[in-house]
Short mmCIF file of C-alpha atoms and ligand atoms in Angstrom, two decimals:
data_model
loop_
_atom_site.label_atom_id
_atom_site.label_comp_id
_atom_site.label_asym_id
_atom_site.label_seq_id
_atom_site.Cartn_x
_atom_site.Cartn_y
_atom_site.Cartn_z
CA MET A 1 171.67 152.73 -31.89
CA ARG A 2 171.36 155.27 -28.96
CA ILE A 3 172.92 158.68 -28.72
CA ILE A 4 172.99 161.10 -25.84
CA HIS A 5 171.42 164.55 -26.53
CA PRO A 6 173.12 167.47 -24.76
CA SER A 7 170.03 167.93 -22.64
CA GLY A 8 170.77 164.38 -21.16
CA HIS A 9 167.77 162.79 -23.10
CA LYS A 10 168.34 159.60 -25.04
CA CYS A 11 167.20 159.58 -28.57
CA SER A 12 167.74 157.45 -31.56
CA ILE A 13 168.65 158.73 -35.09
CA THR A 14 165.25 157.70 -36.14
CA ASP A 15 163.69 159.69 -33.30
CA THR A 16 165.64 162.65 -34.33
CA LEU A 17 164.50 162.30 -37.97
CA GLU A 18 160.88 162.02 -36.66
CA ILE A 19 161.36 165.38 -35.13
CA ALA A 20 162.89 166.80 -38.26
CA LYS A 21 160.10 165.24 -40.20
CA PRO A 22 161.16 165.77 -43.81
CA THR A 23 160.32 162.57 -45.75
CA LEU A 24 163.65 162.38 -47.49
CA LEU A 25 165.33 162.04 -44.13
CA MET A 26 163.07 159.27 -43.08
CA SER A 27 164.31 157.38 -46.01
CA LEU A 28 167.93 158.20 -45.06
CA ALA A 29 167.19 156.78 -41.58
CA CYS A 30 165.96 153.59 -43.12
CA THR A 31 169.07 153.32 -45.22
CA ILE A 32 171.24 153.74 -42.22
CA LYS A 33 169.25 151.21 -40.20
CA LYS A 34 169.49 148.62 -42.97
CA THR A 35 173.18 148.92 -43.29
CA SER A 36 175.91 148.68 -40.79
CA ILE A 37 174.47 150.88 -38.08
CA ASP A 38 174.95 148.48 -35.21
CA THR A 39 178.57 147.91 -36.06
CA MET A 40 179.49 151.59 -36.30
CA LYS A 41 182.26 153.16 -34.23
CA PRO A 42 181.08 155.83 -31.92
CA SER A 43 182.92 158.46 -33.89
CA MET A 44 181.18 157.29 -37.05
CA LYS A 45 177.76 157.52 -35.26
CA VAL A 46 178.55 161.14 -34.51
CA GLY A 47 179.38 161.63 -38.06
CA VAL A 48 176.00 160.26 -39.17
CA VAL A 49 174.22 162.57 -36.74
CA ALA A 50 176.18 165.48 -38.14
CA LEU A 51 175.18 164.42 -41.61
CA VAL A 52 171.54 164.41 -40.62
CA GLY A 53 172.12 167.97 -39.35
CA VAL A 54 173.59 169.05 -42.62
CA CYS A 55 170.63 167.54 -44.52
CA VAL A 56 168.14 169.32 -42.29
CA ILE A 57 169.94 172.59 -43.02
CA LEU A 58 170.09 171.86 -46.78
CA TYR A 59 166.32 171.07 -46.69
CA GLN A 60 165.53 174.18 -44.71
CA TYR A 61 167.54 176.15 -47.21
CA HIS A 62 165.31 174.89 -50.07
CA LEU A 63 162.20 175.69 -48.14
CA SER A 64 163.24 179.23 -47.40
CA ALA A 65 165.71 180.48 -49.89
CA GLY A 66 163.55 180.62 -52.94
CA VAL A 67 165.58 177.82 -54.77
CA ARG A 68 162.59 175.62 -55.05
CA PHE A 69 162.42 171.97 -55.96
CA ASP A 70 160.28 172.67 -58.91
CA GLN A 71 163.20 174.78 -60.09
CA LEU A 72 165.56 171.83 -59.58
CA ASN A 73 163.46 169.37 -61.56
CA ALA A 74 162.87 169.54 -65.31
CA GLY A 75 159.19 170.67 -64.96
CA ASP A 76 157.31 173.04 -67.25
CA PRO A 77 158.25 172.52 -70.78
CA GLY A 78 159.51 175.63 -72.47
CA VAL A 79 160.74 177.09 -69.21
CA SER A 80 164.45 177.62 -68.51
CA TYR A 81 166.77 178.48 -65.75
CA GLY A 82 169.88 180.23 -66.88
CA ALA A 83 169.14 180.44 -70.69
CA ALA A 84 170.41 182.93 -73.08
CA ASN A 85 168.69 182.68 -76.39
CA VAL A 86 169.15 179.02 -76.50
CA PRO A 87 167.38 176.06 -78.03
CA ASN A 88 165.40 173.60 -75.89
CA ASN A 89 168.05 170.91 -75.52
CA GLU A 90 170.33 173.48 -73.99
CA LEU A 91 167.54 174.59 -71.59
CA GLU A 92 167.49 170.99 -70.37
CA ASP A 93 171.16 171.24 -69.78
CA ASP A 94 170.60 174.16 -67.49
CA ASP A 95 168.04 172.10 -65.46
CA ASN A 96 170.61 169.43 -65.35
CA SER A 97 173.28 171.73 -64.13
CA TYR A 98 170.92 172.80 -61.32
CA ASN A 99 170.50 169.15 -60.25
CA LYS A 100 174.35 168.80 -60.56
CA ILE A 101 174.84 171.71 -58.11
CA ILE A 102 172.56 169.97 -55.49
CA GLU A 103 174.27 166.64 -56.01
CA ASP A 104 177.66 168.23 -55.63
CA LYS A 105 176.42 169.82 -52.30
CA ILE A 106 175.39 166.44 -51.09
CA ARG A 107 178.66 164.81 -51.95
CA ALA A 108 180.50 167.61 -50.28
CA ALA A 109 178.40 167.28 -47.06
CA VAL A 110 178.97 163.52 -46.94
CA GLN A 111 182.66 163.97 -47.74
CA TRP A 112 182.93 166.58 -44.87
CA VAL A 113 181.35 164.09 -42.41
CA GLN A 114 183.76 161.46 -43.69
CA ASN A 115 186.75 163.68 -43.13
CA VAL A 116 185.80 164.89 -39.71
CA HIS A 117 184.23 161.72 -38.25
CA GLY A 118 185.09 158.83 -40.51
CA LEU A 119 182.62 156.70 -42.41
CA SER A 120 183.12 153.42 -44.16
CA PRO A 121 183.39 153.88 -47.97
CA ASP A 122 180.37 151.63 -48.30
CA LEU A 123 178.17 153.69 -46.14
CA GLN A 124 179.59 156.93 -47.61
CA ASN A 125 178.47 155.61 -51.15
CA ILE A 126 175.04 154.43 -49.86
CA LEU A 127 174.34 157.77 -48.12
CA VAL A 128 175.25 159.83 -51.33
CA ALA A 129 173.12 157.59 -53.53
CA GLU A 130 170.17 157.66 -51.19
CA LEU A 131 170.24 161.40 -50.64
CA ILE A 132 170.51 162.22 -54.32
CA ASN A 133 167.70 159.78 -55.05
CA GLN A 134 165.39 161.45 -52.51
CA PHE A 135 166.21 165.03 -53.78
CA ARG A 136 165.40 163.93 -57.30
CA LYS A 137 162.11 162.39 -56.21
CA THR A 138 160.95 165.35 -54.11
CA ARG A 139 158.78 168.10 -55.32
CA ILE A 140 157.35 170.78 -53.02
CA PRO A 141 153.63 171.39 -53.81
CA SER A 142 152.43 174.95 -54.20
CA PRO A 143 150.76 175.17 -50.78
CA LEU A 144 154.18 174.92 -49.29
CA HIS A 145 155.46 177.74 -51.46
CA LEU A 146 152.65 179.79 -50.07
CA LYS A 147 153.45 178.76 -46.55
CA ALA A 148 157.10 179.51 -46.94
CA SER A 149 156.45 183.09 -47.90
CA GLU A 150 153.77 183.43 -45.30
CA ASP A 151 156.38 182.45 -42.81
CA PHE A 152 158.39 185.44 -43.90
CA LYS A 153 155.30 187.65 -43.51
CA LEU A 154 155.61 188.93 -47.00
CA LYS A 155 152.11 188.17 -48.13
CA GLN A 156 149.79 189.03 -45.36
CA ARG A 157 148.91 192.49 -46.42
CA THR A 158 146.34 192.46 -49.35
CA GLN A 159 142.88 191.10 -49.07
CA GLU A 160 143.45 189.43 -52.41
CA VAL A 161 146.07 187.14 -50.92
CA THR A 162 143.88 186.09 -48.02
CA THR A 163 141.38 184.99 -50.59
CA ILE A 164 143.73 182.69 -52.56
CA ASN A 165 142.98 179.05 -52.13
CA PRO A 166 146.38 177.46 -51.31
CA SER A 167 145.51 174.49 -53.46
CA GLU A 168 144.76 176.75 -56.41
CA LYS A 169 147.45 176.97 -59.08
CA ILE A 170 149.20 180.43 -58.98
CA PRO A 171 149.15 181.88 -62.50
CA PRO A 172 152.64 182.78 -63.80
CA LEU A 173 153.90 186.37 -63.90
CA TYR A 174 156.14 187.43 -66.72
CA VAL A 175 158.18 190.41 -65.91
CA ILE A 176 159.65 191.98 -69.03
CA THR A 177 162.83 194.07 -68.16
CA PRO A 178 164.71 196.04 -70.77
CA THR A 179 168.35 196.64 -69.89
CA TYR A 180 171.54 197.87 -71.57
CA ARG A 181 175.25 197.84 -70.86
CA ARG A 182 176.36 200.76 -68.69
CA PRO A 183 178.19 201.12 -65.34
CA GLU A 184 174.91 200.81 -63.40
CA GLN A 185 173.62 197.69 -65.19
CA ILE A 186 174.66 194.95 -62.81
CA PRO A 187 173.80 196.84 -59.62
CA GLU A 188 170.37 197.69 -61.08
CA LEU A 189 169.76 193.97 -61.91
CA ILE A 190 171.03 192.79 -58.55
CA ARG A 191 168.45 195.07 -56.81
CA MET A 192 165.72 193.94 -59.13
CA SER A 193 166.57 190.27 -58.73
CA HIS A 194 166.31 190.57 -54.95
CA THR A 195 162.82 191.88 -55.33
CA LEU A 196 161.83 189.06 -57.73
CA MET A 197 163.26 186.40 -55.39
CA LEU A 198 160.39 187.34 -53.19
CA VAL A 199 157.81 186.67 -55.73
CA GLU A 200 155.92 183.49 -56.49
CA ASN A 201 156.01 181.78 -59.78
CA VAL A 202 157.77 184.61 -61.59
CA HIS A 203 159.47 184.27 -64.94
CA TRP A 204 161.86 187.09 -65.64
CA LEU A 205 162.43 188.13 -69.21
CA VAL A 206 165.66 190.15 -69.19
CA ILE A 207 166.16 191.74 -72.65
CA GLU A 208 169.41 193.53 -73.53
CA ASP A 209 169.49 196.28 -75.94
CA ALA A 210 172.67 194.63 -77.48
CA LYS A 211 173.60 192.58 -80.51
CA VAL A 212 174.95 189.81 -78.21
CA PRO A 213 174.24 188.99 -74.55
CA THR A 214 176.66 190.43 -72.12
CA LYS A 215 178.69 187.76 -70.46
CA GLU A 216 178.62 189.44 -67.10
CA VAL A 217 174.75 189.63 -67.26
CA THR A 218 174.48 185.86 -68.22
CA LYS A 219 176.81 184.95 -65.31
CA PHE A 220 174.82 187.07 -62.94
CA LEU A 221 171.44 185.70 -63.98
CA ASN A 222 172.71 182.20 -63.61
CA ARG A 223 173.47 182.85 -60.07
CA THR A 224 170.08 184.30 -59.11
CA GLY A 225 168.24 181.02 -58.99
CA LEU A 226 165.28 182.74 -60.63
CA ARG A 227 163.56 181.43 -63.71
CA PHE A 228 164.65 183.69 -66.44
CA GLN A 229 165.18 184.18 -70.13
CA HIS A 230 168.11 186.29 -71.35
CA LEU A 231 167.30 187.68 -74.74
CA THR A 232 168.71 190.43 -76.92
CA ALA A 233 167.01 193.05 -79.04
CA PRO A 234 169.17 195.97 -80.16
CA MET A 235 167.59 199.36 -80.83
CA PRO A 236 167.36 199.88 -84.61
CA ALA A 237 170.32 201.94 -85.93
CA LYS A 238 168.01 204.72 -87.19
CA TYR A 239 166.71 205.39 -83.74
CA LYS A 240 170.05 204.98 -82.02
CA GLN A 241 171.75 207.58 -84.23
CA LYS A 242 168.83 209.98 -83.62
CA LYS A 243 169.68 213.13 -81.67
CA GLY A 244 167.49 213.98 -78.67
CA VAL A 245 165.04 211.59 -76.90
CA LYS A 246 165.11 208.07 -78.09
CA PRO A 247 162.50 205.36 -77.82
CA ARG A 248 164.38 203.56 -74.98
CA GLY A 249 163.65 199.95 -74.24
CA VAL A 250 161.11 199.60 -77.03
CA SER A 251 162.92 196.97 -79.10
CA ASN A 252 163.50 195.05 -75.80
CA ARG A 253 159.87 195.10 -74.80
CA ASN A 254 158.57 194.11 -78.26
CA ARG A 255 161.13 191.17 -78.07
CA GLY A 256 159.56 190.27 -74.70
CA LEU A 257 156.15 190.30 -76.26
CA LYS A 258 157.35 188.09 -79.07
CA TRP A 259 158.72 185.61 -76.54
CA ILE A 260 155.37 185.64 -74.61
CA ARG A 261 153.40 184.96 -77.83
CA ALA A 262 155.57 182.00 -78.63
CA ASN A 263 155.93 180.49 -75.11
CA ALA A 264 153.13 181.62 -72.75
CA THR A 265 149.49 180.57 -72.64
CA GLU A 266 148.18 182.05 -69.36
CA GLY A 267 149.13 184.48 -66.60
CA VAL A 268 150.01 188.10 -66.73
CA PHE A 269 152.94 190.22 -67.94
CA TYR A 270 154.34 193.45 -66.75
CA PHE A 271 156.97 195.90 -68.18
CA ALA A 272 159.44 196.47 -65.38
CA ASP A 273 162.42 198.78 -66.25
CA ASP A 274 165.60 197.73 -64.58
CA ASP A 275 165.99 201.06 -62.58
CA ASN A 276 162.56 201.22 -60.99
CA THR A 277 161.59 200.20 -57.44
CA TYR A 278 158.70 197.78 -56.90
CA ASP A 279 156.40 197.24 -53.93
CA LEU A 280 155.95 193.57 -53.31
CA ASP A 281 152.16 193.93 -53.21
CA LEU A 282 152.32 195.00 -56.90
CA PHE A 283 153.20 191.46 -57.93
CA THR A 284 150.38 189.88 -55.77
CA GLN A 285 147.86 192.31 -57.20
CA ILE A 286 148.60 192.25 -60.87
CA ARG A 287 148.80 188.44 -60.99
CA ARG A 288 144.93 188.29 -61.20
CA THR A 289 144.70 190.77 -64.05
CA LYS A 290 141.80 189.71 -66.49
CA LYS A 291 142.41 192.17 -69.24
CA VAL A 292 144.43 195.29 -68.25
CA SER A 293 145.04 196.62 -64.76
CA MET A 294 146.34 199.97 -63.73
CA PHE A 295 147.69 201.47 -60.48
CA PRO A 296 149.52 204.53 -59.20
CA VAL A 297 153.18 205.09 -59.86
CA GLY A 298 155.18 207.50 -57.74
CA LEU A 299 158.04 209.83 -58.73
CA CYS A 300 157.29 210.53 -62.29
CA THR A 301 156.56 213.67 -64.31
CA LYS A 302 156.17 217.10 -62.77
CA PHE A 303 153.13 215.89 -60.74
CA GLY A 304 155.33 213.42 -58.82
CA LEU A 305 152.56 210.86 -59.58
CA SER A 306 150.87 209.20 -62.40
CA SER A 307 147.53 207.44 -61.60
CA PRO A 308 144.05 206.68 -62.86
CA VAL A 309 141.64 209.16 -61.15
CA VAL A 310 138.94 207.36 -59.17
CA LYS A 311 135.77 209.16 -58.21
CA ASP A 312 132.94 207.50 -56.22
CA GLY A 313 134.81 204.27 -56.57
CA LYS A 314 134.86 204.43 -60.35
CA PHE A 315 137.50 205.39 -62.98
CA SER A 316 137.04 208.91 -64.07
CA GLY A 317 140.24 209.84 -66.02
CA PHE A 318 144.02 210.02 -65.63
CA TYR A 319 146.30 212.24 -63.61
CA ASP A 320 149.65 212.68 -65.25
CA GLY A 321 152.06 215.69 -65.62
CA TRP A 322 152.42 215.10 -69.36
CA VAL A 323 149.12 214.40 -71.21
CA ALA A 324 150.13 215.60 -74.75
CA GLY A 325 147.00 214.26 -76.45
CA ARG A 326 147.62 210.77 -75.10
CA ARG A 327 144.51 208.61 -74.75
CA PHE A 328 146.25 206.58 -72.03
CA PRO A 329 148.57 209.10 -70.29
CA VAL A 330 150.19 206.53 -67.93
CA ASP A 331 153.62 205.44 -66.98
CA MET A 332 155.31 202.24 -68.23
CA ALA A 333 155.32 200.90 -64.63
CA GLY A 334 151.59 201.62 -64.16
CA PHE A 335 149.80 198.77 -65.90
CA ALA A 336 149.88 195.04 -66.39
CA VAL A 337 148.26 192.91 -69.09
CA SER A 338 146.77 189.41 -69.21
CA VAL A 339 148.67 187.01 -71.47
CA LYS A 340 145.36 185.66 -72.87
CA PHE A 341 144.27 189.17 -73.63
CA LEU A 342 147.45 189.81 -75.50
CA LEU A 343 147.28 186.57 -77.46
CA GLN A 344 143.79 187.58 -78.74
CA ARG A 345 145.39 190.75 -80.25
CA PRO A 346 148.13 189.47 -82.62
CA ASN A 347 148.91 192.92 -83.85
CA ALA A 348 149.51 194.56 -80.41
CA THR A 349 152.97 196.17 -80.38
CA MET A 350 154.91 199.11 -78.85
CA PRO A 351 155.65 201.95 -81.15
CA TYR A 352 159.26 203.51 -81.62
CA ARG A 353 157.79 206.84 -80.53
CA ALA A 354 159.58 208.56 -77.65
CA GLY A 355 157.06 209.58 -74.98
CA PHE A 356 154.14 207.83 -76.63
CA GLU A 357 155.31 204.18 -75.99
CA GLU A 358 152.71 203.40 -73.37
CA ASP A 359 149.86 205.14 -75.09
CA GLY A 360 150.74 203.45 -78.49
CA PHE A 361 150.99 200.03 -76.91
CA LEU A 362 147.73 200.37 -75.00
CA ARG A 363 145.86 201.67 -78.05
CA SER A 364 147.21 198.65 -80.03
CA LEU A 365 145.32 196.51 -77.58
CA ALA A 366 142.01 197.63 -79.23
CA PRO A 367 139.25 196.73 -78.75
CA PHE A 368 139.99 198.03 -75.19
CA GLU A 369 138.33 200.99 -73.51
CA PRO A 370 139.51 203.01 -70.49
CA ARG A 371 136.36 202.00 -68.64
CA GLU A 372 137.49 198.31 -68.88
CA ILE A 373 140.62 199.12 -66.71
CA GLU A 374 140.91 197.02 -63.56
CA LEU A 375 141.91 199.51 -60.80
CA LEU A 376 144.47 198.00 -58.34
CA GLY A 377 146.29 199.50 -55.39
CA ASP A 378 143.23 199.46 -53.18
CA ASN A 379 141.22 201.38 -55.76
CA CYS A 380 144.31 203.36 -56.65
CA THR A 381 144.84 204.70 -53.19
CA ARG A 382 148.36 203.15 -52.89
CA ILE A 383 151.51 203.58 -54.89
CA LEU A 384 152.63 200.12 -56.04
CA ALA A 385 155.64 201.12 -58.32
CA TRP A 386 158.12 203.82 -58.16
CA HIS A 387 159.80 205.31 -61.23
CA THR A 388 163.22 205.81 -59.63
CA GLN A 389 166.24 206.88 -61.68
CA THR A 390 169.88 206.10 -60.87
CA LYS A 391 172.55 208.75 -61.29
CA LYS A 392 174.53 207.91 -64.52
CA ASN A 393 178.14 207.16 -64.12
CA GLU A 394 180.87 207.64 -66.66
CA PRO A 395 182.60 204.45 -67.78
CA SER A 396 185.68 203.77 -65.63
CA ALA A 397 189.22 204.79 -66.61
CA ALA A 398 191.37 202.15 -68.35
CA LEU A 399 193.62 200.03 -66.08
CA ASP A 400 197.29 200.70 -66.10
CA MET A 401 198.40 197.18 -67.18
CA LYS A 402 202.05 198.02 -66.46
CA LEU A 403 201.37 198.50 -62.85
CA TYR A 404 198.58 195.97 -62.35
CA ARG A 405 199.11 193.18 -64.90
CA SER A 406 199.41 190.34 -62.33
CA THR A 407 197.00 191.59 -59.73
CA ASN A 408 193.35 190.94 -58.75
CA LEU A 409 192.45 194.33 -60.59
CA VAL A 410 192.51 192.65 -64.00
CA GLU A 411 189.69 190.30 -63.04
CA LEU A 412 187.68 192.96 -61.17
CA LYS A 413 187.96 195.31 -64.19
CA GLN A 414 186.18 192.81 -66.33
CA GLN A 415 183.30 193.04 -64.05
CA ILE A 416 182.67 196.72 -64.48
CA VAL A 417 182.06 199.08 -67.35
N1 UDP B 501 167.12 201.15 -71.95
C1 UDP B 501 167.67 200.39 -73.12
N2 UDP B 501 168.51 201.11 -73.98
C2 UDP B 501 168.78 202.41 -73.96
C3 UDP B 501 168.29 203.15 -72.82
C4 UDP B 501 167.47 202.53 -71.94
O1 UDP B 501 167.36 199.31 -73.14
O2 UDP B 501 169.52 202.90 -74.78
C5 UDP B 501 166.33 200.43 -71.08
C6 UDP B 501 166.60 200.77 -69.57
O3 UDP B 501 167.53 199.83 -69.12
C7 UDP B 501 165.24 200.74 -68.85
C8 UDP B 501 164.38 201.25 -69.93
O4 UDP B 501 164.95 201.02 -71.29
O5 UDP B 501 164.88 199.52 -68.48
C9 UDP B 501 163.94 202.74 -69.88
O6 UDP B 501 165.08 203.55 -69.93
P1 UDP B 501 165.50 204.67 -68.85
O7 UDP B 501 165.35 204.05 -67.56
O8 UDP B 501 166.73 205.30 -69.32
O9 UDP B 501 164.18 205.66 -69.10
P2 UDP B 501 163.51 206.65 -68.08
O10 UDP B 501 163.13 205.89 -66.92
O11 UDP B 501 164.58 207.64 -67.76
O12 UDP B 501 162.43 207.14 -68.86
MN1 MN B 502 164.13 204.49 -65.89
#
């Protein structure tokens, strides 16, 4: 079959696919050849070319948008996409629902070509089956993951990245995020998810200070395409009722540690509050933590900064506006820990002691001395995390149902606090 390119050059469908290269499209080309290609009407041929275009776009989307094939296939055991405190069989359901989304996209694309250009029902069915078959078979190896992000120029900065061998397996990064229901919750999580979408092999543990998972949060997490776990860990009543400063996010972080002990064997974890701001280099650098790494955090305490002090290239103490007898006067966003290191310390936990959460947790990692700290951020000369805080908003006023009962406002109101 011959088609005329707008440039005037003649090229076949198979030529077009050669240019596009993806292997799944090669197979599609074979399918088309094998079937009724020679007997196609011209309009149908245009349809097939349009379909190839749609497939190329779909394929490019997967390469670039962070929805990766290893996220589409049931891969790592014990890993879920879109799971809220659910057993393993339901986690598989989530993988299946991901595959279903892709399959529906394929069906819709073929249907669109059928509607606009016409395709025989036989050819329509063959195309759908073959595309789905190829999507199921395809996995993108990790070098391509690296390449995709390099294309976006996200990973060119640190020396560490340039030394990563592309064929080497990237260790997983577990990001433990405490969160709780309030007007700012969803916008905070949106901002954070956008950061994590730019990070390789990340597993987001979102842990709500709540008795039951918030529906809006579950819905949101499912839409991110990130690998995540949605857990709950309410603050114990005796602390909740307490007046004054409370141990915020402690039950959540301890729940995260419990999950890691039960499910992770390698990699690194990091406590990332939902309202902070993270430099992308942070994730690249902490990923190789052997025991405990530390780095400067901006915008916290009266010094505006919390950081290890480095003299003559070596650790020589801590700089923090609030020391208060702490052995490790650091910010929650200022350290990361190796999973293996944690697993060797079965009693490590975060105490319910406001202001001493970081110190208590780091002390509980004993045996561990400050001199063993791995200094990141180019020997602590760069701020990798920012302890930002969002202005608190009052919950919204009730909706006047007499006025707005049958309007869009009813649905919108369910999405806010
Ligand atoms: N947090 C929580 N329950 C609360 C208050 C806070 O789970 O009652 C979470 C919050 O979402 C954040 C972390 O704990 O991820 C630290 O809280 P916050 O940001 O209020 O503390 P700050 O940064 O002001 O010290
Ligand atoms: Mn905060």
